[in-house]
Coordinates of C-alpha atoms (C1' of nucleotides) in Angstrom, one line a residue:
Chain C
M1 CA -57.1 -26.7 -9.0
T2 CA -54.6 -23.9 -8.6
Q3 CA -55.8 -20.6 -9.8
D4 CA -54.2 -17.6 -11.3
I5 CA -55.5 -14.0 -11.7
S6 CA -54.0 -13.9 -15.2
P7 CA -54.7 -17.1 -17.1
S8 CA -52.4 -16.1 -19.9
V9 CA -49.4 -16.2 -17.6
A10 CA -47.5 -19.4 -18.1
R11 CA -47.4 -21.3 -14.7
A12 CA -45.0 -23.8 -16.2
T13 CA -43.0 -25.6 -13.5
A14 CA -43.0 -22.8 -11.1
P15 CA -42.9 -24.4 -7.7
T16 CA -44.3 -21.3 -5.9
F17 CA -48.1 -20.8 -5.7
S18 CA -49.5 -17.9 -3.9
P19 CA -53.1 -17.5 -2.8
L20 CA -55.2 -15.3 -5.2
Y21 CA -55.3 -12.4 -2.8
R22 CA -51.5 -12.3 -2.6
Q23 CA -51.2 -12.3 -6.4
I24 CA -53.6 -9.4 -6.5
K25 CA -51.7 -7.6 -3.8
D26 CA -48.4 -8.1 -5.7
F27 CA -50.1 -6.7 -8.8
L28 CA -51.4 -3.7 -7.0
V29 CA -48.0 -3.0 -5.3
D30 CA -46.4 -3.2 -8.7
C31 CA -48.9 -0.6 -10.1
L32 CA -47.9 1.7 -7.2
A33 CA -44.2 1.1 -7.8
R34 CA -44.6 1.9 -11.5
G35 CA -46.5 5.1 -10.6
E36 CA -49.7 3.9 -12.3
W37 CA -51.7 5.8 -9.7
G38 CA -50.0 8.8 -8.1
P39 CA -50.0 9.6 -4.4
G40 CA -53.4 10.7 -3.3
A41 CA -55.1 9.3 -6.3
A42 CA -58.1 6.9 -6.1
I43 CA -57.5 3.3 -7.2
P44 CA -60.4 1.3 -8.9
S45 CA -63.2 0.2 -6.6
E46 CA -63.2 -3.2 -5.1
A47 CA -66.1 -4.3 -7.3
E48 CA -64.3 -3.2 -10.5
L49 CA -61.0 -4.9 -9.4
A50 CA -63.0 -8.1 -8.6
Q51 CA -64.5 -8.1 -12.1
R52 CA -61.2 -7.3 -13.7
F53 CA -59.4 -10.3 -12.0
N54 CA -62.5 -12.6 -12.1
V55 CA -62.5 -13.1 -8.4
S56 CA -64.9 -12.3 -5.6
Q57 CA -65.0 -9.0 -3.9
G58 CA -63.9 -10.6 -0.7
T59 CA -60.6 -11.7 -2.2
V60 CA -59.8 -8.2 -3.5
R61 CA -60.8 -6.9 -0.1
K62 CA -58.2 -9.1 1.6
A63 CA -55.4 -7.8 -0.7
I64 CA -56.4 -4.2 0.0
D65 CA -56.7 -4.8 3.7
E66 CA -53.1 -5.9 3.9
M67 CA -51.9 -2.9 1.9
A68 CA -53.9 -0.5 4.1
A69 CA -52.3 -2.1 7.1
E70 CA -48.8 -1.5 5.6
N71 CA -49.7 2.2 5.0
L72 CA -49.6 1.8 1.2
L73 CA -53.3 2.6 0.7
V74 CA -55.9 4.5 2.7
R75 CA -59.5 3.4 2.8
R76 CA -62.2 6.0 3.1
Q77 CA -65.7 4.7 3.6
G78 CA -68.2 6.0 1.0
K79 CA -65.4 7.6 -1.1
G80 CA -63.0 4.9 -2.2
T81 CA -59.4 3.6 -1.7
F82 CA -56.5 6.0 -2.2
V83 CA -52.8 5.8 -2.6
A84 CA -51.2 6.9 0.7
S85 CA -49.4 10.3 0.5
H86 CA -47.2 12.3 2.8
D87 CA -49.4 15.3 2.0
D88 CA -52.0 13.7 4.1
P89 CA -51.9 15.2 7.6
R90 CA -52.3 11.7 9.1
S91 CA -49.0 10.6 7.6
H92 CA -47.3 13.8 8.5
Y93 CA -45.7 12.8 11.7
R94 CA -45.2 9.2 10.9
F95 CA -41.4 9.5 10.8
L96 CA -40.7 12.2 13.4
R97 CA -40.5 10.6 16.9
L98 CA -39.2 13.5 18.9
I99 CA -41.7 14.8 21.5
P100 CA -41.5 17.7 23.9
D101 CA -41.3 16.6 27.5
D102 CA -44.4 18.7 28.4
G103 CA -46.4 17.0 25.7
S104 CA -47.4 20.2 24.0
M105 CA -48.2 19.8 20.3
V106 CA -46.1 22.7 19.1
E107 CA -45.4 23.1 15.4
S108 CA -42.0 22.1 14.2
H109 CA -40.1 24.3 11.8
S110 CA -37.4 23.1 9.3
E111 CA -34.6 25.4 8.3
P112 CA -32.4 24.0 5.5
F113 CA -29.1 26.0 5.3
A114 CA -27.0 24.0 2.9
C115 CA -27.5 21.9 -0.2
A116 CA -24.7 20.6 -2.4
V117 CA -23.5 17.7 -4.5
Q118 CA -20.7 15.6 -3.1
E119 CA -19.1 12.2 -3.7
A120 CA -20.6 9.5 -1.6
A121 CA -18.4 8.4 1.4
P122 CA -18.3 4.6 1.9
E123 CA -20.8 4.7 4.7
V124 CA -23.3 6.7 2.7
A125 CA -22.7 4.7 -0.5
A126 CA -23.3 1.4 1.4
A127 CA -26.6 2.6 2.8
L128 CA -27.8 3.9 -0.5
Q129 CA -26.5 0.9 -2.5
L130 CA -24.3 3.1 -4.7
E131 CA -20.6 3.0 -5.6
T132 CA -18.3 4.9 -3.3
G133 CA -17.8 8.3 -4.9
A134 CA -21.1 8.4 -6.7
P135 CA -22.7 11.8 -6.7
V136 CA -25.0 12.4 -3.8
I137 CA -27.0 15.5 -2.7
V138 CA -26.1 16.6 0.8
I139 CA -28.6 18.7 2.7
K140 CA -28.0 20.2 6.1
R141 CA -30.9 21.6 8.1
L142 CA -32.0 22.6 11.6
L143 CA -35.3 21.5 13.0
S144 CA -36.8 23.5 15.8
F145 CA -39.7 23.2 18.2
A146 CA -41.2 26.4 19.5
G147 CA -38.2 28.4 18.2
K148 CA -35.6 26.2 19.9
S149 CA -33.2 24.2 17.7
V150 CA -33.4 20.5 18.6
I151 CA -32.3 18.5 15.6
Y152 CA -29.4 18.9 13.3
D153 CA -30.0 16.7 10.2
Q154 CA -27.5 15.8 7.4
I155 CA -29.4 14.2 4.6
Y156 CA -28.0 12.3 1.7
L157 CA -29.9 11.5 -1.6
P158 CA -28.7 9.8 -4.8
A159 CA -28.2 12.8 -7.1
G160 CA -29.5 11.1 -10.1
Q161 CA -33.0 10.7 -8.8
F162 CA -33.4 14.3 -7.7
P163 CA -32.3 16.6 -10.5
G164 CA -32.5 20.3 -9.9
L165 CA -33.0 20.0 -6.1
T166 CA -31.6 23.2 -4.6
L167 CA -31.7 25.1 -1.4
E168 CA -34.3 27.4 -2.9
T169 CA -36.6 24.5 -3.7
L170 CA -36.2 23.3 -0.1
R171 CA -37.0 26.7 1.4
A172 CA -40.0 27.3 -0.8
G173 CA -43.4 26.4 0.6
E174 CA -44.5 24.9 3.8
R175 CA -44.8 21.2 2.8
S176 CA -42.7 18.6 4.5
F177 CA -39.5 17.2 3.1
Y178 CA -41.1 13.9 2.1
S179 CA -44.1 15.7 0.5
L180 CA -41.6 17.6 -1.6
L181 CA -39.8 14.5 -2.8
E182 CA -43.2 12.9 -3.5
N183 CA -44.6 15.8 -5.5
D184 CA -41.5 17.1 -7.3
F185 CA -39.6 13.9 -7.9
G186 CA -42.2 11.1 -7.7
V187 CA -40.3 9.3 -5.0
R188 CA -42.5 8.1 -2.1
M189 CA -41.0 6.9 1.1
I190 CA -42.8 3.9 2.5
H191 CA -40.6 2.5 5.1
A192 CA -37.5 3.5 7.2
E193 CA -35.0 1.9 9.6
E194 CA -33.4 4.0 12.3
R195 CA -30.3 3.2 14.4
L196 CA -29.9 5.1 17.6
R197 CA -26.8 5.8 19.7
A198 CA -25.7 8.2 22.4
V199 CA -22.7 10.3 21.3
A200 CA -20.8 13.4 22.5
A201 CA -21.4 16.6 20.5
D202 CA -18.6 17.6 18.2
A203 CA -17.8 21.3 17.6
E204 CA -20.2 21.7 14.6
S205 CA -23.2 20.1 16.3
A206 CA -22.6 21.8 19.6
G207 CA -22.6 25.2 17.8
L208 CA -25.7 24.6 15.9
L209 CA -27.7 23.2 18.8
A210 CA -26.2 25.7 21.3
V211 CA -24.8 23.2 23.8
A212 CA -21.3 22.6 25.1
E213 CA -19.0 20.5 23.0
G214 CA -19.0 17.0 24.4
S215 CA -22.6 17.2 25.6
P216 CA -24.6 14.0 25.1
L217 CA -26.7 13.9 21.9
L218 CA -28.9 11.3 20.4
L219 CA -27.5 10.1 17.1
V220 CA -30.3 8.9 14.8
E221 CA -29.1 7.3 11.5
R222 CA -32.0 6.6 9.2
T223 CA -32.2 4.7 5.9
A224 CA -35.5 5.3 4.1
Y225 CA -36.9 3.1 1.4
T226 CA -39.3 3.5 -1.5
Y227 CA -41.3 0.7 -3.2
G228 CA -39.4 -2.5 -3.6
N229 CA -37.2 -1.9 -0.6
Q230 CA -35.0 0.5 -2.6
P231 CA -33.0 2.8 -0.3
V232 CA -33.3 6.4 -1.5
E233 CA -32.3 8.4 1.6
W234 CA -29.8 8.2 4.3
R235 CA -29.6 10.8 7.0
R236 CA -27.7 11.4 10.2
G237 CA -29.7 13.3 12.8
L238 CA -28.3 14.7 16.1
Y239 CA -31.2 15.2 18.6
L240 CA -31.0 17.4 21.6
T241 CA -32.8 15.5 24.3
T242 CA -32.7 17.7 27.3
A243 CA -36.3 18.9 26.9
H244 CA -37.5 16.3 24.4
Y245 CA -37.5 12.6 24.1
Y246 CA -37.6 10.0 21.3
R247 CA -40.8 8.0 21.6
N248 CA -41.1 4.4 20.6
D249 CA -44.0 2.0 21.0
L250 CA -43.2 -1.7 21.4
G251 CA -46.2 -3.6 20.1
Chain H
M1 CA -81.7 -4.7 12.8
T2 CA -78.8 -4.3 15.2
Q3 CA -77.4 -7.5 16.5
D4 CA -75.7 -8.6 19.7
I5 CA -73.7 -11.7 20.5
S6 CA -75.5 -12.0 23.8
P7 CA -79.2 -11.5 23.3
S8 CA -79.8 -11.5 27.1
V9 CA -77.8 -8.4 27.5
A10 CA -80.0 -5.4 27.8
R11 CA -79.2 -3.0 25.0
A12 CA -81.4 -0.3 26.6
T13 CA -80.6 3.2 25.4
A14 CA -76.9 2.5 24.8
P15 CA -75.8 4.9 22.0
T16 CA -72.8 2.8 21.1
F17 CA -73.2 -0.1 18.7
S18 CA -70.2 -2.2 17.7
P19 CA -70.0 -4.6 14.8
L20 CA -70.4 -8.2 15.8
Y21 CA -66.7 -9.1 15.3
R22 CA -65.7 -6.3 17.6
Q23 CA -68.1 -7.5 20.4
I24 CA -66.5 -10.9 20.0
K25 CA -63.0 -9.5 20.1
D26 CA -63.9 -7.6 23.3
F27 CA -65.3 -10.7 24.8
L28 CA -62.1 -12.7 24.0
V29 CA -59.8 -10.0 25.3
D30 CA -61.8 -10.0 28.5
C31 CA -61.3 -13.7 28.8
L32 CA -57.6 -13.3 28.4
A33 CA -57.5 -10.4 31.0
R34 CA -59.4 -12.6 33.5
G35 CA -57.0 -15.4 32.9
E36 CA -59.6 -17.7 31.5
W37 CA -57.0 -19.3 29.2
G38 CA -53.4 -19.1 30.4
P39 CA -50.5 -18.1 28.2
G40 CA -49.7 -20.8 25.7
A41 CA -53.1 -22.4 26.0
A42 CA -55.4 -23.1 23.1
I43 CA -58.6 -21.1 22.8
P44 CA -61.7 -22.8 21.4
S45 CA -61.8 -23.4 17.6
E46 CA -63.3 -20.9 15.3
A47 CA -66.2 -23.3 14.5
E48 CA -67.0 -23.7 18.2
L49 CA -66.8 -20.0 18.9
A50 CA -69.0 -19.3 15.9
Q51 CA -71.6 -21.8 17.2
R52 CA -71.4 -20.4 20.8
F53 CA -72.0 -16.8 19.6
N54 CA -74.5 -17.8 16.9
V55 CA -72.5 -16.1 14.2
S56 CA -70.7 -17.3 11.1
Q57 CA -67.1 -18.5 11.2
G58 CA -66.0 -15.5 9.1
T59 CA -67.1 -13.2 11.8
V60 CA -65.2 -15.0 14.5
R61 CA -62.2 -15.1 12.1
K62 CA -62.1 -11.4 11.8
A63 CA -62.1 -10.9 15.5
I64 CA -59.2 -13.4 15.9
D65 CA -57.3 -11.9 13.0
E66 CA -57.2 -8.5 14.7
M67 CA -56.0 -10.1 18.0
A68 CA -53.3 -12.0 16.2
A69 CA -52.2 -8.8 14.5
E70 CA -51.9 -7.2 18.0
N71 CA -49.8 -10.2 19.3
L72 CA -52.5 -11.3 21.7
L73 CA -53.0 -14.6 20.0
V74 CA -51.0 -16.8 17.7
R75 CA -52.5 -18.9 14.9
R76 CA -51.1 -22.2 14.0
Q77 CA -52.5 -23.9 10.9
G78 CA -53.9 -27.4 11.6
K79 CA -53.4 -27.0 15.3
G80 CA -55.4 -24.2 16.6
T81 CA -55.2 -20.7 18.0
F82 CA -53.2 -20.0 21.2
V83 CA -52.7 -17.3 23.8
A84 CA -49.4 -15.5 23.0
S85 CA -46.6 -16.2 25.5
H86 CA -43.2 -14.8 26.2
D87 CA -42.0 -18.4 26.5
D88 CA -42.4 -18.6 22.8
P89 CA -39.0 -18.0 21.2
R90 CA -40.7 -15.8 18.5
S91 CA -41.8 -13.3 21.2
H92 CA -38.5 -13.5 23.0
Y93 CA -36.7 -10.5 21.5
R94 CA -39.9 -8.5 20.9
F95 CA -38.8 -5.9 23.5
L96 CA -35.0 -5.9 23.3
R97 CA -33.9 -3.5 20.5
L98 CA -30.2 -3.3 21.1
I99 CA -28.2 -4.9 18.3
P100 CA -24.4 -5.5 18.0
D101 CA -22.8 -3.4 15.2
D102 CA -21.4 -6.5 13.6
G103 CA -24.9 -8.0 13.3
S104 CA -23.9 -11.2 15.1
M105 CA -26.7 -13.0 16.9
V106 CA -24.8 -13.6 20.2
E107 CA -26.8 -14.7 23.2
S108 CA -27.6 -12.1 25.8
H109 CA -27.1 -12.8 29.5
S110 CA -28.9 -11.1 32.3
E111 CA -27.2 -10.8 35.7
P112 CA -29.5 -9.4 38.4
F113 CA -27.6 -8.2 41.5
A114 CA -30.1 -6.4 43.6
C115 CA -33.7 -6.8 44.6
A116 CA -35.4 -4.9 47.3
V117 CA -38.7 -3.2 48.3
Q118 CA -38.7 0.6 48.4
E119 CA -41.2 3.4 48.6
A120 CA -42.1 4.6 45.1
A121 CA -40.6 8.0 44.1
P122 CA -43.0 10.4 42.5
E123 CA -41.7 9.6 39.0
V124 CA -42.1 5.8 39.5
A125 CA -45.5 6.2 41.2
A126 CA -46.8 8.3 38.3
A127 CA -45.7 5.8 35.7
L128 CA -47.2 2.8 37.6
Q129 CA -50.3 4.7 38.6
L130 CA -49.6 4.3 42.3
E131 CA -49.5 6.7 45.2
T132 CA -46.1 8.2 46.0
G133 CA -44.5 6.1 48.7
A134 CA -46.4 2.9 47.8
P135 CA -44.2 -0.2 48.1
V136 CA -42.4 -1.1 44.9
I137 CA -39.9 -3.9 44.1
V138 CA -36.7 -2.5 42.7
I139 CA -34.5 -4.8 40.7
K140 CA -31.0 -3.9 39.4
R141 CA -29.3 -6.0 36.8
L142 CA -26.6 -6.0 34.1
L143 CA -27.2 -7.3 30.7
S144 CA -24.3 -8.4 28.6
F145 CA -23.6 -9.5 25.0
A146 CA -20.8 -11.8 24.4
G147 CA -19.5 -11.3 27.9
K148 CA -19.5 -7.5 27.7
S149 CA -21.9 -5.5 29.9
V150 CA -23.9 -3.2 27.7
I151 CA -27.1 -2.4 29.6
Y152 CA -27.7 -1.4 33.2
D153 CA -31.4 -1.8 34.1
Q154 CA -33.3 -0.5 37.1
I155 CA -36.7 -2.2 37.2
Y156 CA -39.7 -1.1 39.3
L157 CA -42.7 -3.3 39.9
P158 CA -45.8 -2.8 42.1
A159 CA -44.9 -4.9 45.2
G160 CA -48.5 -6.1 45.7
Q161 CA -48.7 -7.9 42.4
F162 CA -45.4 -9.8 42.8
P163 CA -45.3 -11.3 46.3
G164 CA -42.2 -13.3 47.1
L165 CA -40.1 -12.1 44.2
T166 CA -36.5 -12.3 45.3
L167 CA -33.0 -12.2 43.9
E168 CA -32.9 -16.0 44.1
T169 CA -36.1 -16.3 42.1
L170 CA -34.6 -14.0 39.4
R171 CA -31.3 -15.9 39.2
A172 CA -32.9 -19.3 39.0
G173 CA -33.4 -20.8 35.6
E174 CA -32.7 -19.5 32.2
R175 CA -36.1 -18.0 31.2
S176 CA -36.4 -14.4 30.4
F177 CA -37.7 -11.8 32.9
Y178 CA -41.1 -11.5 31.2
S179 CA -41.5 -15.3 31.0
L180 CA -40.9 -15.4 34.8
L181 CA -43.5 -12.8 35.5
E182 CA -45.9 -14.6 33.2
N183 CA -45.3 -18.1 34.7
D184 CA -44.9 -17.2 38.4
F185 CA -47.2 -14.3 38.8
G186 CA -49.7 -14.5 35.9
V187 CA -48.8 -11.1 34.6
R188 CA -48.4 -10.9 30.9
M189 CA -46.8 -7.9 29.3
I190 CA -48.6 -7.1 26.0
H191 CA -47.4 -3.6 25.2
A192 CA -44.7 -1.1 26.2
E193 CA -43.8 2.5 25.5
E194 CA -40.2 3.7 25.6
R195 CA -38.7 7.2 25.9
L196 CA -35.1 7.6 24.7
R197 CA -32.6 10.2 25.6
A198 CA -28.9 10.7 25.4
V199 CA -27.4 11.4 28.9
A200 CA -23.9 11.6 30.6
A201 CA -22.9 8.6 32.7
D202 CA -23.1 9.1 36.4
A203 CA -20.6 7.4 38.7
E204 CA -22.7 4.3 39.3
S205 CA -23.5 3.6 35.7
A206 CA -20.0 4.4 34.6
G207 CA -18.6 1.9 37.0
L208 CA -21.0 -0.8 36.1
L209 CA -20.6 -0.4 32.3
A210 CA -16.8 0.2 32.6
V211 CA -16.8 3.6 30.9
A212 CA -15.6 7.0 32.1
E213 CA -17.9 9.2 34.1
G214 CA -19.6 11.6 31.8
S215 CA -19.5 9.3 28.8
P216 CA -22.7 9.5 26.6
L217 CA -25.2 6.7 27.3
L218 CA -28.6 6.0 25.8
L219 CA -31.2 6.3 28.5
V220 CA -34.3 4.2 27.8
E221 CA -37.3 4.6 30.1
R222 CA -39.9 2.0 29.6
T223 CA -43.5 1.6 30.8
A224 CA -44.9 -1.8 30.2
Y225 CA -48.6 -2.6 30.2
T226 CA -50.7 -5.7 30.7
Y227 CA -54.3 -6.3 29.6
G228 CA -56.5 -3.3 29.8
N229 CA -53.5 -0.9 29.4
Q230 CA -52.7 -1.3 33.1
P231 CA -49.0 -0.3 33.7
V232 CA -47.2 -2.9 35.8
E233 CA -43.5 -2.2 35.1
W234 CA -41.4 0.8 34.8
R235 CA -37.7 0.6 34.1
R236 CA -34.8 2.9 33.5
G237 CA -32.1 1.3 31.2
L238 CA -28.7 2.8 30.5
Y239 CA -27.4 1.4 27.2
L240 CA -23.8 1.5 26.1
T241 CA -23.9 2.3 22.4
T242 CA -20.2 2.2 21.3
A243 CA -20.4 -1.2 19.7
H244 CA -24.2 -1.7 19.7
Y245 CA -27.2 0.3 18.4
Y246 CA -30.9 0.6 19.2
R247 CA -32.8 -0.5 16.2
N248 CA -36.2 0.9 15.3
D249 CA -38.4 0.3 12.2
L250 CA -40.7 3.1 11.1
G251 CA -43.6 1.5 9.3
Chain R
dA1 C1' -59.9 -40.0 9.2
dA2 C1' -61.0 -36.1 12.0
dG3 C1' -60.0 -31.6 13.4
dT4 C1' -57.9 -27.2 12.8
dG5 C1' -56.9 -22.9 10.4
dG6 C1' -56.5 -20.7 5.3
dT7 C1' -58.7 -19.5 1.1
dC8 C1' -62.6 -18.3 -1.8
dT9 C1' -67.3 -17.6 -3.4
dA10 C1' -71.9 -15.3 -4.3
dG11 C1' -74.9 -12.8 -2.4
dA12 C1' -77.1 -9.8 1.2
dC13 C1' -77.7 -5.6 3.7
dC14 C1' -75.7 -1.4 6.1
dA15 C1' -73.2 3.1 6.6
dC16 C1' -71.3 6.8 4.4
dC17 C1' -70.5 10.1 0.7
dG18 C1' -71.3 12.7 -3.2
dT19 C1' -74.6 14.8 -6.6
Chain L
dC1 C1' -80.0 8.8 -5.7
dG2 C1' -76.0 5.7 -7.1
dG3 C1' -71.4 4.4 -5.8
dT4 C1' -68.2 3.4 -2.4
dG5 C1' -66.3 0.7 1.5
dG6 C1' -67.9 -2.2 5.9
dT7 C1' -70.2 -6.1 7.9
dC8 C1' -72.1 -10.7 7.7
dT9 C1' -73.7 -15.2 6.0
dA10 C1' -73.6 -20.3 4.6
dG11 C1' -71.2 -23.1 2.4
dA12 C1' -67.3 -25.0 -0.3
dC13 C1' -62.7 -26.8 -0.7
dC14 C1' -57.7 -26.8 0.5
dA15 C1' -53.4 -27.3 3.6
dC16 C1' -51.7 -28.8 7.7
dT17 C1' -51.4 -31.6 12.1
dT18 C1' -52.6 -35.2 15.0
dT19 C1' -54.7 -39.6 15.9

DNA sequence: AAGTGGTCTAGACCACCGT
DNA sequence: CGGTGGTCTAGACCACTTT
């Protein structure tokens, strides 16, 4: 007989039946999306969830295993299972792929220098699933390794989801950009897609990165998504790759 | 009491104890590395392996689960578990990340035009863990999408592991490069690392890709590894990214 | 019908963490 | 110590594929 974690839910003529562990996973993902447990918080123990859903602990375990593999949760033996957070040092460099040629682990430093609201250009609107002309926050910043500027980022966010975000906010504190969005606006980035191209530096980029106009730069366009595959950030990064490279592992 | 899948193995004073499922995984990986089962072949069933190792089926299952997640094995319900192969269409585009801007799924065509043995330059030797000057096979080829050349590859292989590889071999048949290495030389690529940079086209690349000298190109340097993290291929690819982009998913 | 992987259970014990 | 996740078992039943 087909089972369901919530007997009160009408199964009716629904032609789609998921295994129990998947129903549990879907439920837990929904809890995360609704902010039931904030980033860094502990979720209920496997035993408690098993009791709550009337399933065995192994079934709950399989659901959590998959979510841990997707970087949604973090297991810590003896302590519990926690909602993944960009505050965690382990998640800190998950989205930055530029590495110095010499392999040194120098600290990177972000220097935002502009933050304004604009109307979304068609390209930006399409990526963020907004109407063209909708208000977006535009942030410009320079990222440097060991004092040398290597990335010029232009970041676009839907204005409505980040009220009161200013240049001062960005410059305050040492936390990373995604940590800030997570803590101050409750928006957690869980996935991103990047499109890379080689381009010639325009006047603005050349000036900021201290190279000749026309020099080859690595263009990295990123769309970042929160729960439910909802895009909430689009950015255009220009990477100077004379002494650094973009690393990618093909599994 | 600590257990071991092979009671006859002296555990002696070994300070490292792995869980059973990890010992089984290590054993299976070793079987693959030794070529016990060729690519595409079926491995013994979970029940048989469980009996052979005197463990429960769930323990074998966990070992195989991890190997499937690492693309070493492929599970097929009702049929069995098989050694992953580049002949499988699913694995076919696992290493090619260049996508046309319009998203069309056009067929790519590889056109090798040079194949010779050279002495390894220091950079190549380092990547392949050989001595500088060791014999390496150098392959040059053009890859085109919809008739337009978009990638110029220079591929370096340790000559000793690929005896008799010629331009004729490469041009024969329609199989992919990694399928050929797998079928004709028993070398299966399981993992690769790429380093990306933006560079200016030199005369040779500009000519082959039909762009002006100095045009920005995406330089992709790849080291590919077989079982045991042994590097067996290094390649330098120059990608034309005016109508295509390199796609990367950040998990 | 027989064989395979896929799901699920109920219980055991271990390793680790906090108090 | 009690609570957590981590490993392992023995068995059940289901879904899929082939004979």
